[in-house]
Every structure is written in C-alpha cells, then in structure tokens.
C-alpha cells in the first residue's frame, strides 16, 4: 500500500482535494451518509501513512511450502473489529454486521480525523487475547497479533512512545514494568512445559489454560503454575533446566520493591507485549539451535 501511495501522490497537485464518504443502505432504495470529510491530498496521504507506521505488529504467515514465517503488517479495520467483538465460527472469526459497521467507522475517524484510539477497543482485544482457549491455534495468533498492534497504536496516541524513537517490537530486557514482566514469565512457563512434549503432542499447556486467571490474579496464579512446572523441569536436560530457571530468576529480579504491595492486582494491557516478545525470543533461539545442528 505504501509503495502504491508513493506512486499516486505525484499525480496530485498540492491544492487537489480528496473526499472520503461513508454510505449505508438503510433500506432498499435509500442511502444515508454516515461519514464525510474532505482533505488536501497531502494531508490525506500523511494521515494514512501515519496510521500504518504507528499501528502494526508481527503476523504469522505461511509460504508456498507451508513453512511459517513472520511479517510486520497493519491490521485492516474489519480484522480489528472482528478480533475485538467477534466469535470463532468454524475456521474464521465473525462479528455481527451492525457491530462491524459501527466499529469500522470509529476506526476511520482515528485514521482520517486523527482521533485517539478508543480504549474500549483496546480492552476488548486484550480480553479476547487473554482467553486463548476460545480459539483454534491460527485464530489465537491472529487475535494476539492484532491486540499487540492496537496496544502499540494506543501508546503512540497517548504519547507513551514516539514514532521513530522506540524499539517496542523488540524484547526489552531492562523493562521493569510489573505487567510486562509478568507477561514474560507467562511465556517462559509455557515454553518450559511445551519443550517436554513429544512428537505430535499438542495439548494445551497450563500457562494457556490458566491465562485468563493469570491476568486477573497474576501472583496467585504464578504460584500455581510454578508448582505445576516441577515434573516438567525434571524431564529437561540439566543444562536446559538451569537455563530456564536462570531466566525466571533474571526476570523476577527486575520487579521493583514497590510492586510487592500490588503483585496480585490485575495486569495492564502491555503484559501481552512482554508475553509475545519473550515467546518469540525463546522460539528464535530454538530455531537457531536447529540450524547449528
């Protein structure tokens, strides 16, 4: 899209205007205007590009040989609305048409009117991403990546991060935010258990099954998960076991003293960023080890 726009922008003069109009067929034969705005071509171009540069995340893709890879993408409006307010129907996530129209129009205003991203959309996506058992593995990844993209966009709107000055899509080993650290721990708990699975074993880990409880009561659920890890640690090679135990220790050392009083309070949305990036880092190390062998 960016390359296409670069080609089109040269066809417009600075004084040219672009009109965006939303129409809805209320009944047969009747149209209502649900959105209308006029822009100078340069303003339209810049607002569309800004949205794409500040709202994106890693998405799981498959090549022609069905080998997985990750690509940075900006989720389309419909996908955001479906992931936030839809339900899994067969292989797809679907939402009511009325809900889709309403939410897509709100998102359009975020892009073209530069309105802040509504937090209720962020919350809805975080809730969906925190209940992975409601989705198949493919849709689970889709919802998680879309949630992360919207969280990043929300942080840009709130000026928590600035465009061009952030490595938010890379694992931050020095981030001491309580929610971010709990997200990293959840990824480690999941990885430890999954590492012990044999062959085609694909049952859900304790971390996945307890994720919704973990978000609301992290410290309490952490103790349950930690106790459950004992048998899995015993199945690992000593060097691998020590690696994961050291990683857990390194993460817990980053918690601030003032966090001790609120350790069991619900997590903020950025726990998903810590979870996703720590999980990706662990999977990356596994792939590198395979290549070395």
PDB file of N, CA and C in Angstrom, residues 14 17 27 30 39 47 51 64 74 101 112 125 133 168-169 173 211 216 219 224 227 247 261 266 281 285 289:
ATOM      1  N   UNK A  14      -0.815  20.102  -4.962  1.00  0.00           N
ATOM      2  CA  UNK A  14      -0.985  20.388  -3.538  1.00  0.00           C
ATOM      3  C   UNK A  14      -2.393  20.887  -3.208  1.00  0.00           C
ATOM      4  N   UNK A  17      -8.053  18.100  -3.805  1.00  0.00           N
ATOM      5  CA  UNK A  17      -8.750  17.598  -2.629  1.00  0.00           C
ATOM      6  C   UNK A  17      -9.196  16.152  -2.834  1.00  0.00           C
ATOM      7  N   UNK A  27     -32.455   1.157   3.897  1.00  0.00           N
ATOM      8  CA  UNK A  27     -33.484   0.293   3.303  1.00  0.00           C
ATOM      9  C   UNK A  27     -33.227   0.237   1.805  1.00  0.00           C
ATOM     10  N   UNK A  30     -32.683   3.477  -0.495  1.00  0.00           N
ATOM     11  CA  UNK A  30     -32.338   4.665   0.302  1.00  0.00           C
ATOM     12  C   UNK A  30     -30.906   4.562   0.806  1.00  0.00           C
ATOM     13  N   UNK A  39     -10.136  16.402   2.335  1.00  0.00           N
ATOM     14  CA  UNK A  39      -8.741  16.615   2.702  1.00  0.00           C
ATOM     15  C   UNK A  39      -7.963  17.148   1.509  1.00  0.00           C
ATOM     16  N   UNK A  47      -1.863  11.222   6.747  1.00  0.00           N
ATOM     17  CA  UNK A  47      -2.639  10.580   7.811  1.00  0.00           C
ATOM     18  C   UNK A  47      -2.727   9.071   7.601  1.00  0.00           C
ATOM     19  N   UNK A  51      -0.941   6.262  10.232  1.00  0.00           N
ATOM     20  CA  UNK A  51      -1.659   5.134  10.826  1.00  0.00           C
ATOM     21  C   UNK A  51      -0.883   3.828  10.603  1.00  0.00           C
ATOM     22  N   UNK A  64       4.659 -20.924   0.325  1.00  0.00           N
ATOM     23  CA  UNK A  64       4.073 -21.943  -0.550  1.00  0.00           C
ATOM     24  C   UNK A  64       4.385 -23.351  -0.073  1.00  0.00           C
ATOM     25  N   UNK A  74      -0.001  -4.062   9.143  1.00  0.00           N
ATOM     26  CA  UNK A  74      -1.016  -3.219   9.780  1.00  0.00           C
ATOM     27  C   UNK A  74      -2.365  -3.911   9.593  1.00  0.00           C
ATOM     28  N   UNK A 101     -19.951  -2.379  11.190  1.00  0.00           N
ATOM     29  CA  UNK A 101     -20.118  -1.042  10.601  1.00  0.00           C
ATOM     30  C   UNK A 101     -19.798   0.055  11.614  1.00  0.00           C
ATOM     31  N   UNK A 112      -8.407   9.247   9.773  1.00  0.00           N
ATOM     32  CA  UNK A 112      -8.532  10.445   8.945  1.00  0.00           C
ATOM     33  C   UNK A 112      -8.824  11.718   9.738  1.00  0.00           C
ATOM     34  N   UNK A 125      -9.917  -6.242  22.817  1.00  0.00           N
ATOM     35  CA  UNK A 125      -8.890  -7.094  22.206  1.00  0.00           C
ATOM     36  C   UNK A 125      -8.035  -7.784  23.264  1.00  0.00           C
ATOM     37  N   UNK A 133      -8.181 -20.203  24.865  1.00  0.00           N
ATOM     38  CA  UNK A 133      -8.905 -21.456  24.682  1.00  0.00           C
ATOM     39  C   UNK A 133     -10.171 -21.290  23.847  1.00  0.00           C
ATOM     40  N   UNK A 168       9.790  -0.877  20.573  1.00  0.00           N
ATOM     41  CA  UNK A 168       8.732  -1.581  21.288  1.00  0.00           C
ATOM     42  C   UNK A 168       8.476  -2.962  20.716  1.00  0.00           C
ATOM     43  N   UNK A 169       8.882  -3.210  19.475  1.00  0.00           N
ATOM     44  CA  UNK A 169       8.654  -4.520  18.859  1.00  0.00           C
ATOM     45  C   UNK A 169       9.822  -5.471  19.088  1.00  0.00           C
ATOM     46  N   UNK A 173      14.905  -6.224  27.698  1.00  0.00           N
ATOM     47  CA  UNK A 173      15.416  -6.971  28.844  1.00  0.00           C
ATOM     48  C   UNK A 173      15.580  -6.116  30.086  1.00  0.00           C
ATOM     49  N   UNK A 211      -4.399 -18.719  31.604  1.00  0.00           N
ATOM     50  CA  UNK A 211      -4.027 -17.352  31.230  1.00  0.00           C
ATOM     51  C   UNK A 211      -5.053 -16.315  31.680  1.00  0.00           C
ATOM     52  N   UNK A 216      -5.919 -11.670  35.820  1.00  0.00           N
ATOM     53  CA  UNK A 216      -6.654 -11.034  36.914  1.00  0.00           C
ATOM     54  C   UNK A 216      -5.983 -11.200  38.268  1.00  0.00           C
ATOM     55  N   UNK A 219      -0.073 -13.039  40.701  1.00  0.00           N
ATOM     56  CA  UNK A 219       0.801 -13.638  41.710  1.00  0.00           C
ATOM     57  C   UNK A 219       0.238 -14.970  42.192  1.00  0.00           C
ATOM     58  N   UNK A 224       0.636 -21.240  41.327  1.00  0.00           N
ATOM     59  CA  UNK A 224       0.041 -22.484  40.829  1.00  0.00           C
ATOM     60  C   UNK A 224       0.855 -23.013  39.649  1.00  0.00           C
ATOM     61  N   UNK A 227       4.320 -24.359  40.751  1.00  0.00           N
ATOM     62  CA  UNK A 227       4.225 -25.692  41.359  1.00  0.00           C
ATOM     63  C   UNK A 227       4.024 -26.770  40.296  1.00  0.00           C
ATOM     64  N   UNK A 247      16.598 -17.841  33.719  1.00  0.00           N
ATOM     65  CA  UNK A 247      15.792 -16.834  33.026  1.00  0.00           C
ATOM     66  C   UNK A 247      14.650 -16.352  33.921  1.00  0.00           C
ATOM     67  N   UNK A 261       3.564  -4.735  46.920  1.00  0.00           N
ATOM     68  CA  UNK A 261       2.257  -4.486  47.523  1.00  0.00           C
ATOM     69  C   UNK A 261       1.106  -4.730  46.550  1.00  0.00           C
ATOM     70  N   UNK A 266      -4.649  -7.007  38.959  1.00  0.00           N
ATOM     71  CA  UNK A 266      -4.777  -7.323  37.543  1.00  0.00           C
ATOM     72  C   UNK A 266      -3.707  -6.650  36.694  1.00  0.00           C
ATOM     73  N   UNK A 281      11.336 -14.682  21.321  1.00  0.00           N
ATOM     74  CA  UNK A 281      12.773 -14.801  21.563  1.00  0.00           C
ATOM     75  C   UNK A 281      13.154 -16.250  21.879  1.00  0.00           C
ATOM     76  N   UNK A 285      15.564 -18.762  19.523  1.00  0.00           N
ATOM     77  CA  UNK A 285      16.738 -19.500  19.980  1.00  0.00           C
ATOM     78  C   UNK A 285      16.643 -20.969  19.600  1.00  0.00           C
ATOM     79  N   UNK A 289      19.265 -23.034  17.195  1.00  0.00           N
ATOM     80  CA  UNK A 289      19.920 -24.268  17.603  1.00  0.00           C
ATOM     81  C   UNK A 289      19.741 -25.352  16.556  1.00  0.00           C
TER      82      UNK A 289
END
